[in-house]
Short mmCIF file of C-alpha atoms in Angstrom, two decimals:
data_model
loop_
_atom_site.label_atom_id
_atom_site.label_comp_id
_atom_site.label_asym_id
_atom_site.label_seq_id
_atom_site.Cartn_x
_atom_site.Cartn_y
_atom_site.Cartn_z
CA MET E 1 105.26 92.91 36.72
CA PHE E 2 104.75 96.81 37.83
CA PHE E 3 101.39 96.06 39.02
CA ILE E 4 101.85 92.94 40.35
CA VAL E 5 104.56 94.34 42.67
CA GLY E 6 103.01 97.26 43.44
CA GLY E 7 99.96 95.53 44.46
CA LEU E 8 102.04 93.22 46.89
CA ALA E 9 104.04 96.19 47.84
CA THR E 10 100.88 98.05 49.21
CA ILE E 11 100.06 95.05 51.70
CA ILE E 12 103.51 94.46 52.73
CA PHE E 13 104.25 98.22 53.64
CA GLY E 14 100.48 98.77 55.06
CA TRP E 15 101.45 95.61 57.31
CA ALA E 16 104.89 96.99 58.20
CA SER E 17 103.60 100.26 59.23
CA THR E 18 100.95 98.98 61.23
CA LYS E 19 102.98 96.39 63.27
CA TYR E 20 106.08 98.60 63.86
CA ARG E 21 104.11 102.14 64.15
CA ILE E 22 106.47 103.66 61.39
CA VAL E 23 105.90 105.89 58.50
CA ARG E 24 108.82 108.04 57.95
CA MET E 25 111.50 105.09 57.00
CA PRO E 26 108.92 103.23 54.64
CA GLY E 27 108.10 106.69 53.17
CA ILE E 28 111.92 107.41 52.66
CA LEU E 29 112.80 103.88 51.25
CA CYS E 30 109.86 104.15 48.74
CA LEU E 31 110.97 107.45 47.43
CA ALA E 32 114.40 106.13 47.12
CA LEU E 33 113.17 103.20 45.15
CA ILE E 34 111.03 105.53 42.73
CA VAL E 35 114.31 107.55 42.20
CA LEU E 36 116.49 104.62 41.58
CA PHE E 37 114.01 103.34 38.94
CA ASN E 38 114.15 106.64 37.25
CA VAL E 39 118.01 106.68 37.33
CA LEU E 40 118.13 103.11 35.71
CA MET E 41 115.68 104.11 33.12
CA ALA E 42 117.45 107.29 32.26
CA THR E 43 120.65 105.37 31.67
CA THR E 44 119.34 102.55 29.48
CA THR E 45 120.86 102.07 25.83
CA PRO E 46 119.85 99.93 22.89
CA SER E 47 122.12 97.43 24.26
CA THR E 48 120.61 96.86 27.66
CA PRO E 49 119.31 93.22 28.10
CA GLU E 50 115.43 93.14 28.05
CA ALA E 51 115.47 91.02 31.14
CA ASN E 52 116.82 94.38 33.23
CA TYR E 53 113.42 96.03 32.39
CA TRP E 54 111.66 93.49 34.23
CA GLY E 55 114.11 94.00 37.23
CA TYR E 56 113.58 97.84 36.97
CA ALA E 57 109.70 97.46 36.89
CA VAL E 58 110.20 95.99 40.53
CA PHE E 59 111.83 98.79 42.17
CA ALA E 60 109.11 101.04 40.43
CA GLY E 61 106.43 98.63 41.94
CA LEU E 62 107.79 98.65 45.28
CA GLY E 63 108.25 102.20 45.35
CA LEU E 64 104.93 103.39 44.19
CA GLY E 65 102.86 100.61 45.78
CA GLY E 66 104.51 101.57 49.22
CA THR E 67 103.83 105.23 48.84
CA ILE E 68 100.11 104.46 48.65
CA PRO E 69 99.38 103.44 52.13
CA THR E 70 102.46 104.98 53.75
CA PHE E 71 101.76 108.64 52.87
CA MET E 72 97.79 108.29 53.43
CA VAL E 73 98.44 107.30 57.00
CA ALA E 74 101.18 110.16 57.56
CA ALA E 75 98.70 112.60 56.23
CA GLN E 76 95.84 111.24 58.41
CA LEU E 77 97.92 111.24 61.60
CA THR E 78 99.05 114.80 61.20
CA THR E 79 95.41 115.93 60.49
CA PRO E 80 93.05 117.05 63.12
CA PRO E 81 90.07 114.73 63.50
CA GLU E 82 87.51 116.87 61.77
CA LEU E 83 89.66 117.49 58.54
CA ILE E 84 90.68 113.60 58.22
CA SER E 85 88.04 113.11 55.24
CA LEU E 86 88.99 116.25 53.64
CA VAL E 87 92.77 115.46 53.77
CA SER E 88 91.87 111.81 52.76
CA GLY E 89 90.30 113.08 49.56
CA LEU E 90 92.84 115.56 48.68
CA VAL E 91 95.90 113.02 49.00
CA SER E 92 94.07 110.43 46.82
CA VAL E 93 93.09 112.91 44.21
CA ALA E 94 96.45 114.76 44.09
CA ARG E 95 98.44 111.76 42.68
CA PRO E 96 95.87 111.25 39.66
CA ILE E 97 95.69 114.68 38.82
CA GLY E 98 99.54 114.66 38.84
CA GLY E 99 99.66 111.71 36.66
CA VAL E 100 97.20 113.24 34.04
CA VAL E 101 99.28 116.35 33.65
CA GLY E 102 102.70 114.51 33.69
CA LEU E 103 101.37 111.93 30.96
CA ALA E 104 100.29 114.56 28.76
CA ILE E 105 103.62 116.47 29.01
CA ASN E 106 105.43 113.16 28.84
CA ASN E 107 103.66 112.23 25.39
CA ALA E 108 104.41 115.56 23.81
CA ILE E 109 107.84 115.11 24.30
CA PHE E 110 108.04 111.44 23.58
CA HIS E 111 106.36 111.90 20.36
CA ASP E 112 108.07 115.14 19.37
CA SER E 113 111.56 113.50 19.91
CA LEU E 114 110.43 110.14 18.06
CA SER E 115 109.26 111.66 15.07
CA THR E 116 112.50 113.78 14.68
CA GLU E 117 114.87 111.28 15.74
CA LEU E 118 113.49 108.19 13.78
CA ARG E 119 114.30 109.69 9.99
CA LYS E 120 117.62 110.92 11.48
CA LYS E 121 118.62 107.42 13.13
CA ILE E 122 117.32 105.19 10.48
CA SER E 123 118.59 107.19 7.51
CA ALA E 124 122.25 107.38 9.17
CA ALA E 125 122.28 103.50 9.45
CA VAL E 126 120.85 102.48 5.99
CA ILE E 127 122.19 105.04 3.57
CA PRO E 128 125.91 104.14 3.85
CA LEU E 129 124.80 100.76 2.99
CA GLY E 130 123.62 101.84 -0.46
CA PHE E 131 119.69 102.06 0.68
CA SER E 132 117.92 104.75 -1.83
CA ALA E 133 116.77 107.71 0.18
CA SER E 134 113.83 107.78 -2.02
CA TYR E 135 112.22 104.70 -0.52
CA MET E 136 113.11 106.00 3.22
CA ASP E 137 109.50 106.73 4.06
CA ALA E 138 108.46 102.90 3.22
CA LEU E 139 111.27 101.79 5.26
CA ILE E 140 110.34 103.88 8.36
CA SER E 141 107.03 102.91 7.97
CA ALA E 142 107.49 99.12 7.58
CA VAL E 143 110.05 99.11 10.48
CA THR E 144 108.02 100.80 12.86
CA GLY E 145 104.72 98.89 12.19
CA GLY E 146 106.81 95.56 12.35
CA ASP E 147 105.38 94.73 8.77
CA ASP E 148 107.65 92.05 7.28
CA GLY E 149 105.66 91.85 4.50
CA ALA E 150 105.98 95.53 3.33
CA LEU E 151 109.76 95.36 4.12
CA SER E 152 110.49 92.36 1.73
CA GLU E 153 108.46 94.49 -1.14
CA ILE E 154 110.57 97.68 -0.63
CA SER E 155 113.35 97.84 -3.46
CA GLY E 156 116.82 97.59 -2.43
CA VAL E 157 116.23 96.00 1.20
CA THR E 158 118.73 93.49 2.29
CA PRO E 159 118.80 91.61 5.71
CA ASP E 160 121.73 93.79 6.77
CA ILE E 161 119.70 96.89 5.79
CA ILE E 162 116.67 95.66 7.95
CA ALA E 163 119.08 94.93 10.96
CA ALA E 164 120.62 98.45 10.40
CA ALA E 165 116.98 100.12 10.43
CA GLN E 166 116.05 98.19 13.30
CA GLY E 167 118.97 99.48 15.36
CA GLY E 168 118.48 103.05 14.16
CA GLN E 169 114.86 102.61 15.48
CA MET E 170 116.10 101.53 18.76
CA LYS E 171 118.45 104.69 18.88
CA ALA E 172 115.72 106.91 18.29
CA TYR E 173 113.54 105.33 21.14
CA GLY E 174 116.20 105.75 23.42
CA ILE E 175 116.55 109.47 22.72
CA ALA E 176 112.84 109.85 23.07
CA PHE E 177 112.68 107.98 26.40
CA ARG E 178 115.65 109.91 27.66
CA ASN E 179 114.44 113.40 26.98
CA CYS E 180 111.07 112.29 28.71
CA TRP E 181 113.44 111.53 32.05
CA ILE E 182 115.44 114.82 31.60
CA ALA E 183 112.30 116.74 31.32
CA ALA E 184 110.93 114.88 34.79
CA ALA E 185 114.10 116.14 36.50
CA PHE E 186 113.24 119.56 35.75
CA ALA E 187 110.25 119.00 38.30
CA PHE E 188 112.46 119.67 41.07
CA TRP E 189 113.05 123.25 40.02
CA ALA E 190 109.38 123.87 39.81
CA ILE E 191 108.10 127.17 41.36
CA ASP E 192 106.06 126.82 44.54
CA PRO E 193 102.84 128.99 43.89
CA ARG E 194 103.19 130.27 47.57
CA SER E 195 101.04 133.38 46.78
CA GLU E 196 98.22 131.12 45.83
CA PHE E 197 98.23 129.08 49.06
CA LYS E 198 95.05 131.19 50.84
CA GLU E 199 91.89 130.82 51.89
CA HIS E 200 90.16 132.34 48.61
CA ILE E 201 88.13 129.88 46.81
CA ASP E 202 88.65 131.09 43.04
CA ALA E 203 85.15 129.72 41.90
CA PRO E 204 83.04 128.60 44.68
CA VAL E 205 79.84 126.26 43.40
CA GLU E 206 77.68 127.29 46.38
CA VAL E 207 76.20 130.62 46.34
CA GLU E 208 76.22 130.98 50.15
CA VAL E 209 79.96 130.18 50.17
CA ALA E 210 80.68 132.73 47.42
CA GLU E 211 78.69 135.46 49.66
CA GLU E 212 80.27 134.58 52.97
CA GLN E 213 83.73 134.70 51.06
CA LYS E 214 82.94 138.40 49.97
CA ARG E 215 81.71 139.28 53.38
CA LEU E 216 85.13 138.00 55.05
CA GLU E 217 87.03 139.43 52.75
CA ALA E 218 85.39 142.80 52.97
CA LEU E 219 85.86 142.63 56.88
CA GLN E 220 89.72 142.01 56.30
CA VAL E 221 90.00 144.99 54.13
CA GLU E 222 88.22 147.02 56.74
CA ASN E 223 90.36 145.65 59.58
CA VAL E 224 93.46 146.48 57.43
CA LYS E 225 92.30 150.00 57.02
CA ASP E 226 91.38 150.18 60.78
CA GLU E 227 95.17 149.07 61.71
CA LEU E 228 96.63 151.68 59.25
CA LYS E 229 94.53 154.40 60.75
CA GLY E 230 95.48 153.30 64.27
CA GLY E 231 99.13 153.32 63.36
CA LYS E 232 99.07 156.83 62.04
CA ALA E 233 97.65 158.32 64.88
#
């Protein structure tokens, strides 16, 4: 659903921007839809109907699909003609790089939270029903793997215990996903590395570029020294 809606949104928002010559309002709308999706996902509970997630995917697809043509056009229209190809490449590359970094952080938080919460929630759900803690590892493995055959072979397992364990699993997943969305919210307070926004290239590939960079930086240092001497005089 997400990819289908996203593909359609790219066409629709691209057409709307071309026809009505606007990029600001479509861009704001797309970002608002992405925020709405994040809010809805962060407030889900184990009792949230499955159909709701299909609806949430529509908001995410519209938002992400609409930003692709909208912000690409906005970047190109605000760029000098000689830099359009460079800016287009930067816009195209920035999103995947952010996705790769964000995915690694998301997976680390999710798996750490899930591994901690699964045992807590399932144990809290089944031990009061008389299930032996000595078989807890087998129960967790069978429930998370969806292995009905393994569940039936565990000593002391009843339909009520299986239902309680599955409910505990849902709660653990809910907490793990919640922690991911909470971590994503902290991106609003990320520090802008303003000092790094300069012309210096840290690791130029071409030798000529490296030599030219050294020459220009040496000239800048000399100019600063001359200005300081002139000021003292």
